[in-house]
Amino acid sequence: MKIIDKTGKSTGPYLSVLDAKYIDDYRLLITFNDDISRIVDFGDFLRASPHPDIKKYLDVKNFKSFHIEYGDLMWGDSDMIFPIATLHLGGTIEYIPPQASTARAKQQPKKSRMRTTQTMRRVRA
């Protein structure tokens, strides 16, 4: 097995998180290795998720304890981690209950269990 760490500025097809800064409430300004920065709001996801490992991040002190590891933005020991492509869209991340996503999967195959509301504006850090 070969592990390639592309956490820095990359010229390849790998998208990674370079930096994240706490803004307010449950919003972060995330900077990617393609020089794009997006504001992502995790509030709706945190409030709607029933899982106790996620609920503990409603405490802003815990939420602010995020870190970047191997180009991924994560909390704890992978308690909470999101696809980089989803974060790159920016906007609001929403929790979709498993029942809703299962019913929707029958109508629309391969839907994610989370979605973002896109805000298509560039933010410069």
Short mmCIF file of N, CA, C and O in Angstrom, two decimals:
data_model
loop_
_atom_site.label_atom_id
_atom_site.label_comp_id
_atom_site.label_asym_id
_atom_site.label_seq_id
_atom_site.Cartn_x
_atom_site.Cartn_y
_atom_site.Cartn_z
N MET A 1 0.85 -1.17 0.00
CA MET A 1 0.00 0.00 0.00
C MET A 1 0.90 1.24 0.00
O MET A 1 1.90 1.29 0.69
N LYS A 2 0.50 2.24 -0.76
CA LYS A 2 1.24 3.49 -0.83
C LYS A 2 0.33 4.61 -0.35
O LYS A 2 -0.78 4.77 -0.85
N ILE A 3 0.78 5.37 0.62
CA ILE A 3 0.01 6.50 1.14
C ILE A 3 0.66 7.78 0.65
O ILE A 3 1.86 7.99 0.85
N ILE A 4 -0.13 8.61 0.01
CA ILE A 4 0.37 9.88 -0.51
C ILE A 4 -0.26 10.99 0.31
O ILE A 4 -1.47 11.11 0.38
N ASP A 5 0.56 11.79 0.95
CA ASP A 5 0.07 12.89 1.77
C ASP A 5 0.13 14.17 0.94
O ASP A 5 1.20 14.69 0.67
N LYS A 6 -1.02 14.67 0.54
CA LYS A 6 -1.10 15.90 -0.25
C LYS A 6 -1.72 17.00 0.58
O LYS A 6 -2.73 17.58 0.22
N THR A 7 -1.16 17.28 1.74
CA THR A 7 -1.76 18.27 2.63
C THR A 7 -1.36 19.69 2.29
O THR A 7 -2.02 20.63 2.71
N GLY A 8 -0.30 19.85 1.56
CA GLY A 8 0.15 21.20 1.22
C GLY A 8 -0.41 21.64 -0.12
O GLY A 8 -1.29 21.04 -0.68
N LYS A 9 0.13 22.72 -0.62
CA LYS A 9 -0.30 23.25 -1.91
C LYS A 9 0.04 22.22 -2.98
O LYS A 9 1.17 21.80 -3.11
N SER A 10 -0.95 21.82 -3.71
CA SER A 10 -0.80 20.72 -4.66
C SER A 10 -1.00 21.21 -6.08
O SER A 10 -1.81 22.07 -6.35
N THR A 11 -0.24 20.64 -6.99
CA THR A 11 -0.45 20.92 -8.41
C THR A 11 -1.26 19.80 -9.04
O THR A 11 -1.63 19.88 -10.19
N GLY A 12 -1.53 18.75 -8.26
CA GLY A 12 -2.28 17.60 -8.76
C GLY A 12 -3.77 17.77 -8.56
O GLY A 12 -4.25 18.83 -8.17
N PRO A 13 -4.50 16.70 -8.81
CA PRO A 13 -5.96 16.77 -8.73
C PRO A 13 -6.49 16.64 -7.31
O PRO A 13 -7.69 16.52 -7.12
N TYR A 14 -5.64 16.68 -6.30
CA TYR A 14 -6.06 16.45 -4.93
C TYR A 14 -6.46 17.76 -4.26
O TYR A 14 -5.68 18.68 -4.18
N LEU A 15 -7.68 17.80 -3.77
CA LEU A 15 -8.18 18.97 -3.06
C LEU A 15 -7.96 18.72 -1.57
O LEU A 15 -8.27 17.65 -1.06
N SER A 16 -7.39 19.70 -0.88
CA SER A 16 -7.17 19.53 0.55
C SER A 16 -7.40 20.86 1.27
O SER A 16 -7.37 21.93 0.67
N VAL A 17 -7.63 20.75 2.57
CA VAL A 17 -7.83 21.91 3.42
C VAL A 17 -6.47 22.38 3.91
O VAL A 17 -5.68 21.60 4.44
N LEU A 18 -6.17 23.65 3.69
CA LEU A 18 -4.92 24.23 4.18
C LEU A 18 -5.09 24.91 5.52
O LEU A 18 -4.21 24.84 6.37
N ASP A 19 -6.25 25.57 5.71
CA ASP A 19 -6.44 26.36 6.92
C ASP A 19 -7.93 26.48 7.22
O ASP A 19 -8.76 26.43 6.30
N ALA A 20 -8.26 26.62 8.47
CA ALA A 20 -9.65 26.87 8.89
C ALA A 20 -9.61 27.82 10.07
O ALA A 20 -8.80 27.67 10.98
N LYS A 21 -10.49 28.81 10.02
CA LYS A 21 -10.57 29.81 11.09
C LYS A 21 -12.01 29.89 11.58
O LYS A 21 -12.94 29.94 10.79
N TYR A 22 -12.15 29.92 12.89
CA TYR A 22 -13.46 30.09 13.51
C TYR A 22 -13.95 31.51 13.27
O TYR A 22 -13.21 32.46 13.47
N ILE A 23 -15.21 31.63 12.82
CA ILE A 23 -15.79 32.96 12.60
C ILE A 23 -16.73 33.31 13.76
O ILE A 23 -16.48 34.24 14.51
N ASP A 24 -17.82 32.57 13.89
CA ASP A 24 -18.77 32.76 14.97
C ASP A 24 -19.75 31.59 14.95
O ASP A 24 -19.78 30.82 14.00
N ASP A 25 -20.52 31.45 16.04
CA ASP A 25 -21.52 30.40 16.16
C ASP A 25 -20.91 29.06 15.73
O ASP A 25 -20.01 28.58 16.38
N TYR A 26 -21.36 28.49 14.62
CA TYR A 26 -20.81 27.23 14.11
C TYR A 26 -20.29 27.41 12.68
O TYR A 26 -20.37 26.51 11.86
N ARG A 27 -19.76 28.59 12.40
CA ARG A 27 -19.24 28.88 11.07
C ARG A 27 -17.72 28.96 11.07
O ARG A 27 -17.12 29.52 11.97
N LEU A 28 -17.14 28.38 9.99
CA LEU A 28 -15.69 28.41 9.80
C LEU A 28 -15.38 28.98 8.42
O LEU A 28 -16.13 28.76 7.47
N LEU A 29 -14.27 29.67 8.33
CA LEU A 29 -13.72 30.09 7.04
C LEU A 29 -12.65 29.06 6.70
O LEU A 29 -11.65 28.94 7.40
N ILE A 30 -12.89 28.31 5.63
CA ILE A 30 -11.99 27.22 5.25
C ILE A 30 -11.26 27.59 3.97
O ILE A 30 -11.87 28.00 3.00
N THR A 31 -9.93 27.46 3.98
CA THR A 31 -9.09 27.75 2.82
C THR A 31 -8.55 26.44 2.27
O THR A 31 -8.04 25.61 3.03
N PHE A 32 -8.67 26.28 0.95
CA PHE A 32 -8.26 25.06 0.27
C PHE A 32 -6.98 25.29 -0.52
O PHE A 32 -6.57 26.43 -0.75
N ASN A 33 -6.37 24.21 -0.98
CA ASN A 33 -5.10 24.32 -1.69
C ASN A 33 -5.25 24.83 -3.12
O ASN A 33 -4.27 24.98 -3.82
N ASP A 34 -6.47 25.14 -3.56
CA ASP A 34 -6.66 25.76 -4.87
C ASP A 34 -6.87 27.27 -4.74
O ASP A 34 -7.38 27.92 -5.64
N ASP A 35 -6.49 27.82 -3.57
CA ASP A 35 -6.59 29.26 -3.26
C ASP A 35 -8.03 29.76 -3.14
O ASP A 35 -8.27 30.96 -3.22
N ILE A 36 -8.98 28.86 -2.96
CA ILE A 36 -10.37 29.23 -2.74
C ILE A 36 -10.65 29.14 -1.25
O ILE A 36 -10.21 28.22 -0.58
N SER A 37 -11.40 30.12 -0.72
CA SER A 37 -11.84 30.09 0.67
C SER A 37 -13.36 30.13 0.68
O SER A 37 -13.98 30.83 -0.12
N ARG A 38 -13.94 29.35 1.56
CA ARG A 38 -15.40 29.29 1.68
C ARG A 38 -15.80 29.38 3.15
O ARG A 38 -15.10 28.88 4.03
N ILE A 39 -16.96 29.97 3.39
CA ILE A 39 -17.54 29.96 4.72
C ILE A 39 -18.53 28.81 4.77
O ILE A 39 -19.40 28.68 3.90
N VAL A 40 -18.37 27.95 5.78
CA VAL A 40 -19.23 26.79 5.94
C VAL A 40 -19.90 26.87 7.31
O VAL A 40 -19.23 27.08 8.32
N ASP A 41 -21.23 26.72 7.33
CA ASP A 41 -22.01 26.75 8.56
C ASP A 41 -22.42 25.32 8.91
O ASP A 41 -23.14 24.66 8.16
N PHE A 42 -21.97 24.84 10.06
CA PHE A 42 -22.25 23.48 10.52
C PHE A 42 -23.41 23.43 11.51
O PHE A 42 -23.77 22.37 11.99
N GLY A 43 -24.02 24.58 11.83
CA GLY A 43 -25.05 24.67 12.86
C GLY A 43 -26.24 23.76 12.65
O GLY A 43 -26.66 23.04 13.56
N ASP A 44 -26.83 23.77 11.46
CA ASP A 44 -28.01 22.94 11.19
C ASP A 44 -27.68 21.46 11.35
O ASP A 44 -28.46 20.69 11.90
N PHE A 45 -26.51 21.06 10.87
CA PHE A 45 -26.09 19.67 10.99
C PHE A 45 -25.95 19.27 12.46
O PHE A 45 -26.45 18.22 12.88
N LEU A 46 -25.29 20.10 13.25
CA LEU A 46 -25.06 19.78 14.66
C LEU A 46 -26.37 19.72 15.44
O LEU A 46 -26.56 18.84 16.28
N ARG A 47 -27.28 20.65 15.18
CA ARG A 47 -28.55 20.68 15.92
C ARG A 47 -29.45 19.50 15.54
O ARG A 47 -30.19 18.99 16.37
N ALA A 48 -29.41 19.05 14.31
CA ALA A 48 -30.31 17.98 13.85
C ALA A 48 -29.78 16.58 14.07
O ALA A 48 -30.55 15.63 14.15
N SER A 49 -28.49 16.41 14.18
CA SER A 49 -27.92 15.07 14.35
C SER A 49 -28.26 14.49 15.71
O SER A 49 -28.04 15.14 16.73
N PRO A 50 -28.75 13.25 15.76
CA PRO A 50 -29.10 12.65 17.05
C PRO A 50 -27.92 11.97 17.74
O PRO A 50 -28.02 11.59 18.90
N HIS A 51 -26.80 11.82 17.08
CA HIS A 51 -25.68 11.05 17.62
C HIS A 51 -24.96 11.83 18.72
O HIS A 51 -24.57 12.98 18.53
N PRO A 52 -24.73 11.19 19.88
CA PRO A 52 -24.08 11.91 20.99
C PRO A 52 -22.66 12.35 20.68
O PRO A 52 -22.20 13.37 21.22
N ASP A 53 -21.94 11.62 19.84
CA ASP A 53 -20.58 12.04 19.47
C ASP A 53 -20.59 13.31 18.63
O ASP A 53 -19.59 14.02 18.57
N ILE A 54 -21.70 13.59 17.98
CA ILE A 54 -21.85 14.83 17.20
C ILE A 54 -22.42 15.93 18.10
O ILE A 54 -21.97 17.08 18.06
N LYS A 55 -23.42 15.58 18.93
CA LYS A 55 -24.08 16.57 19.79
C LYS A 55 -23.09 17.29 20.72
O LYS A 55 -23.30 18.44 21.06
N LYS A 56 -22.01 16.62 21.10
CA LYS A 56 -21.07 17.27 22.02
C LYS A 56 -20.41 18.49 21.38
O LYS A 56 -19.92 19.37 22.08
N TYR A 57 -20.46 18.59 20.06
CA TYR A 57 -19.87 19.74 19.38
C TYR A 57 -20.82 20.94 19.31
O TYR A 57 -20.47 21.97 18.76
N LEU A 58 -22.03 20.80 19.90
CA LEU A 58 -22.88 21.97 20.07
C LEU A 58 -22.29 22.91 21.12
O LEU A 58 -22.60 24.09 21.12
N ASP A 59 -21.46 22.38 21.99
CA ASP A 59 -20.70 23.21 22.91
C ASP A 59 -19.63 23.91 22.07
O ASP A 59 -18.77 23.26 21.49
N VAL A 60 -19.71 25.23 21.98
CA VAL A 60 -18.82 25.98 21.09
C VAL A 60 -17.35 25.73 21.41
O VAL A 60 -16.52 25.67 20.52
N LYS A 61 -17.04 25.51 22.69
CA LYS A 61 -15.66 25.21 23.07
C LYS A 61 -15.19 23.93 22.37
O LYS A 61 -14.08 23.87 21.84
N ASN A 62 -16.04 22.91 22.34
CA ASN A 62 -15.71 21.66 21.63
C ASN A 62 -15.66 21.88 20.13
O ASN A 62 -14.79 21.34 19.44
N PHE A 63 -16.62 22.65 19.61
CA PHE A 63 -16.65 22.92 18.17
C PHE A 63 -15.36 23.59 17.70
O PHE A 63 -14.82 23.27 16.65
N LYS A 64 -14.85 24.50 18.51
CA LYS A 64 -13.63 25.24 18.15
C LYS A 64 -12.37 24.38 18.24
O LYS A 64 -11.29 24.82 17.86
N SER A 65 -12.49 23.14 18.68
CA SER A 65 -11.32 22.27 18.83
C SER A 65 -11.01 21.48 17.56
O SER A 65 -10.34 20.45 17.63
N PHE A 66 -11.45 21.95 16.41
CA PHE A 66 -11.17 21.27 15.14
C PHE A 66 -9.67 21.32 14.83
O PHE A 66 -8.93 22.13 15.39
N HIS A 67 -9.25 20.43 13.96
CA HIS A 67 -7.86 20.44 13.50
C HIS A 67 -7.81 19.90 12.07
O HIS A 67 -8.77 19.33 11.56
N ILE A 68 -6.69 20.12 11.41
CA ILE A 68 -6.49 19.66 10.04
C ILE A 68 -5.47 18.53 10.09
O ILE A 68 -4.38 18.70 10.64
N GLU A 69 -5.85 17.41 9.54
CA GLU A 69 -4.96 16.25 9.51
C GLU A 69 -5.01 15.63 8.12
O GLU A 69 -6.08 15.28 7.63
N TYR A 70 -3.85 15.50 7.50
CA TYR A 70 -3.73 14.96 6.14
C TYR A 70 -4.66 15.67 5.15
O TYR A 70 -5.24 15.05 4.28
N GLY A 71 -4.83 16.97 5.33
CA GLY A 71 -5.63 17.77 4.42
C GLY A 71 -7.12 17.72 4.69
O GLY A 71 -7.91 18.31 3.95
N ASP A 72 -7.55 17.01 5.74
CA ASP A 72 -8.97 16.93 6.11
C ASP A 72 -9.23 17.77 7.34
O ASP A 72 -8.40 17.84 8.26
N LEU A 73 -10.40 18.36 7.39
CA LEU A 73 -10.85 19.10 8.56
C LEU A 73 -11.61 18.11 9.44
O LEU A 73 -12.52 17.45 8.97
N MET A 74 -11.19 17.98 10.70
CA MET A 74 -11.86 17.01 11.57
C MET A 74 -11.90 17.48 13.01
O MET A 74 -11.19 18.39 13.40
N TRP A 75 -12.79 16.83 13.74
CA TRP A 75 -12.95 17.07 15.16
C TRP A 75 -12.68 15.76 15.89
O TRP A 75 -13.10 14.69 15.44
N GLY A 76 -11.99 15.87 17.03
CA GLY A 76 -11.69 14.69 17.82
C GLY A 76 -10.84 13.71 17.03
O GLY A 76 -10.07 14.09 16.15
N ASP A 77 -10.99 12.44 17.36
CA ASP A 77 -10.28 11.39 16.65
C ASP A 77 -11.21 10.87 15.55
O ASP A 77 -11.71 9.75 15.62
N SER A 78 -11.48 11.73 14.58
CA SER A 78 -12.41 11.45 13.48
C SER A 78 -13.85 11.31 13.96
O SER A 78 -14.64 10.61 13.34
N ASP A 79 -14.21 12.00 15.06
CA ASP A 79 -15.61 12.02 15.50
C ASP A 79 -16.49 12.63 14.41
O ASP A 79 -17.59 12.15 14.13
N MET A 80 -15.99 13.70 13.84
CA MET A 80 -16.74 14.42 12.82
C MET A 80 -15.77 14.82 11.72
O MET A 80 -14.77 15.48 11.97
N ILE A 81 -16.07 14.37 10.51
CA ILE A 81 -15.24 14.68 9.34
C ILE A 81 -16.16 14.71 8.13
O ILE A 81 -17.10 13.92 8.05
N PHE A 82 -15.92 15.63 7.22
CA PHE A 82 -16.79 15.81 6.06
C PHE A 82 -15.99 15.67 4.77
O PHE A 82 -14.79 15.98 4.75
N PRO A 83 -16.64 15.25 3.70
CA PRO A 83 -15.94 15.19 2.41
C PRO A 83 -15.43 16.58 2.01
O PRO A 83 -16.15 17.57 2.13
N ILE A 84 -14.21 16.64 1.56
CA ILE A 84 -13.60 17.92 1.19
C ILE A 84 -14.39 18.60 0.08
O ILE A 84 -14.58 19.81 0.10
N ALA A 85 -14.88 17.83 -0.87
CA ALA A 85 -15.66 18.42 -1.97
C ALA A 85 -16.92 19.09 -1.45
O ALA A 85 -17.34 20.14 -1.97
N THR A 86 -17.54 18.53 -0.42
CA THR A 86 -18.73 19.13 0.18
C THR A 86 -18.38 20.45 0.86
O THR A 86 -19.07 21.45 0.70
N LEU A 87 -17.28 20.46 1.59
CA LEU A 87 -16.83 21.70 2.25
C LEU A 87 -16.46 22.76 1.23
O LEU A 87 -16.70 23.95 1.44
N HIS A 88 -15.89 22.33 0.12
CA HIS A 88 -15.44 23.25 -0.93
C HIS A 88 -16.61 24.02 -1.54
O HIS A 88 -16.44 25.13 -2.04
N LEU A 89 -17.83 23.45 -1.48
CA LEU A 89 -19.01 24.14 -2.00
C LEU A 89 -19.38 25.33 -1.13
O LEU A 89 -19.97 26.29 -1.60
N GLY A 90 -19.06 25.26 0.17
CA GLY A 90 -19.43 26.33 1.08
C GLY A 90 -20.90 26.25 1.41
O GLY A 90 -21.61 25.34 0.99
N GLY A 91 -21.38 27.19 2.21
CA GLY A 91 -22.80 27.23 2.55
C GLY A 91 -23.10 26.53 3.86
O GLY A 91 -22.29 26.50 4.76
N THR A 92 -24.29 25.92 3.94
CA THR A 92 -24.77 25.28 5.15
C THR A 92 -24.83 23.78 4.95
O THR A 92 -25.36 23.30 3.96
N ILE A 93 -24.30 23.05 5.91
CA ILE A 93 -24.38 21.59 5.86
C ILE A 93 -25.58 21.17 6.69
O ILE A 93 -25.75 21.62 7.82
N GLU A 94 -26.43 20.33 6.09
CA GLU A 94 -27.64 19.88 6.76
C GLU A 94 -27.59 18.39 7.02
O GLU A 94 -27.02 17.64 6.22
N TYR A 95 -28.19 17.96 8.11
CA TYR A 95 -28.31 16.55 8.43
C TYR A 95 -29.56 16.00 7.77
O TYR A 95 -30.63 16.61 7.86
N ILE A 96 -29.47 14.86 7.10
CA ILE A 96 -30.63 14.20 6.51
C ILE A 96 -30.77 12.85 7.22
O ILE A 96 -29.86 12.03 7.15
N PRO A 97 -31.88 12.64 7.92
CA PRO A 97 -32.06 11.38 8.64
C PRO A 97 -31.98 10.18 7.70
O PRO A 97 -32.35 10.27 6.53
N PRO A 98 -31.51 9.03 8.20
CA PRO A 98 -31.36 7.84 7.36
C PRO A 98 -32.65 7.42 6.65
O PRO A 98 -32.61 7.02 5.50
N GLN A 99 -33.81 7.52 7.31
CA GLN A 99 -35.07 7.13 6.67
C GLN A 99 -35.35 8.00 5.46
O GLN A 99 -35.77 7.52 4.42
N ALA A 100 -35.13 9.29 5.59
CA ALA A 100 -35.37 10.21 4.48
C ALA A 100 -34.42 9.93 3.33
O ALA A 100 -34.81 9.94 2.17
N SER A 101 -33.17 9.65 3.65
CA SER A 101 -32.21 9.41 2.58
C SER A 101 -32.46 8.06 1.92
O SER A 101 -32.23 7.88 0.74
N THR A 102 -32.98 7.05 2.68
CA THR A 102 -33.29 5.75 2.10
C THR A 102 -34.46 5.87 1.13
O THR A 102 -34.42 5.34 0.03
N ALA A 103 -35.52 6.59 1.54
CA ALA A 103 -36.67 6.78 0.65
C ALA A 103 -36.26 7.57 -0.59
O ALA A 103 -36.67 7.26 -1.70
N ARG A 104 -35.43 8.57 -0.40
CA ARG A 104 -34.99 9.40 -1.52
C ARG A 104 -34.06 8.60 -2.44
O ARG A 104 -34.04 8.80 -3.64
N ALA A 105 -33.28 7.67 -1.86
CA ALA A 105 -32.34 6.88 -2.66
C ALA A 105 -33.07 6.02 -3.68
O ALA A 105 -32.56 5.75 -4.75
N LYS A 106 -34.28 5.59 -3.34
CA LYS A 106 -35.06 4.79 -4.28
C LYS A 106 -35.47 5.63 -5.49
O LYS A 106 -35.56 5.13 -6.60
N GLN A 107 -35.73 6.91 -5.24
CA GLN A 107 -36.13 7.81 -6.33
C GLN A 107 -34.92 8.38 -7.06
O GLN A 107 -34.92 8.50 -8.26
N GLN A 108 -33.89 8.74 -6.30
CA GLN A 108 -32.69 9.35 -6.86
C GLN A 108 -31.48 8.60 -6.32
O GLN A 108 -31.07 8.82 -5.20
N PRO A 109 -30.90 7.72 -7.11
CA PRO A 109 -29.79 6.89 -6.60
C PRO A 109 -28.57 7.71 -6.18
O PRO A 109 -28.30 8.77 -6.70
N LYS A 110 -27.87 7.17 -5.15
CA LYS A 110 -26.59 7.68 -4.67
C LYS A 110 -26.66 9.11 -4.14
O LYS A 110 -25.82 9.93 -4.44
N LYS A 111 -27.69 9.41 -3.35
CA LYS A 111 -27.75 10.72 -2.71
C LYS A 111 -26.97 10.69 -1.42
O LYS A 111 -26.95 9.70 -0.71
N SER A 112 -26.35 11.78 -1.09
CA SER A 112 -25.56 11.91 0.12
C SER A 112 -26.47 12.01 1.34
O SER A 112 -27.62 12.39 1.22
N ARG A 113 -25.91 11.69 2.51
CA ARG A 113 -26.66 11.83 3.74
C ARG A 113 -26.49 13.22 4.32
O ARG A 113 -26.89 13.50 5.43
N MET A 114 -25.86 14.10 3.60
CA MET A 114 -25.77 15.49 4.00
C MET A 114 -25.83 16.32 2.72
O MET A 114 -25.59 15.82 1.64
N ARG A 115 -26.23 17.54 2.86
CA ARG A 115 -26.25 18.40 1.67
C ARG A 115 -25.81 19.78 2.08
O ARG A 115 -25.85 20.14 3.25
N THR A 116 -25.40 20.53 1.11
CA THR A 116 -24.99 21.90 1.40
C THR A 116 -25.88 22.86 0.64
O THR A 116 -26.40 22.54 -0.42
N THR A 117 -26.05 24.02 1.22
CA THR A 117 -26.70 25.11 0.53
C THR A 117 -25.57 26.00 0.07
O THR A 117 -24.82 26.52 0.88
N GLN A 118 -25.43 26.10 -1.21
CA GLN A 118 -24.25 26.75 -1.77
C GLN A 118 -24.33 28.27 -1.72
O GLN A 118 -25.35 28.85 -2.04
N THR A 119 -23.26 28.88 -1.31
CA THR A 119 -23.11 30.33 -1.42
C THR A 119 -21.93 30.54 -2.35
O THR A 119 -20.80 30.28 -1.99
N MET A 120 -22.19 30.94 -3.54
CA MET A 120 -21.16 31.03 -4.57
C MET A 120 -20.48 32.40 -4.55
O MET A 120 -20.64 33.19 -5.46
N ARG A 121 -19.76 32.67 -3.50
CA ARG A 121 -18.99 33.90 -3.47
C ARG A 121 -17.61 33.56 -2.98
O ARG A 121 -17.41 32.67 -2.17
N ARG A 122 -16.66 34.25 -3.48
CA ARG A 122 -15.27 34.04 -3.06
C ARG A 122 -15.01 34.89 -1.84
O ARG A 122 -15.43 36.03 -1.75
N VAL A 123 -14.30 34.31 -0.91
CA VAL A 123 -13.92 35.02 0.31
C VAL A 123 -12.42 35.00 0.37
O VAL A 123 -11.80 33.96 0.24
N ARG A 124 -11.84 36.14 0.52
CA ARG A 124 -10.38 36.20 0.63
C ARG A 124 -10.01 36.34 2.08
O ARG A 124 -10.52 37.18 2.78
N ALA A 125 -9.08 35.51 2.49
CA ALA A 125 -8.65 35.54 3.90
C ALA A 125 -7.61 36.62 4.10
O ALA A 125 -6.91 37.03 3.25
#
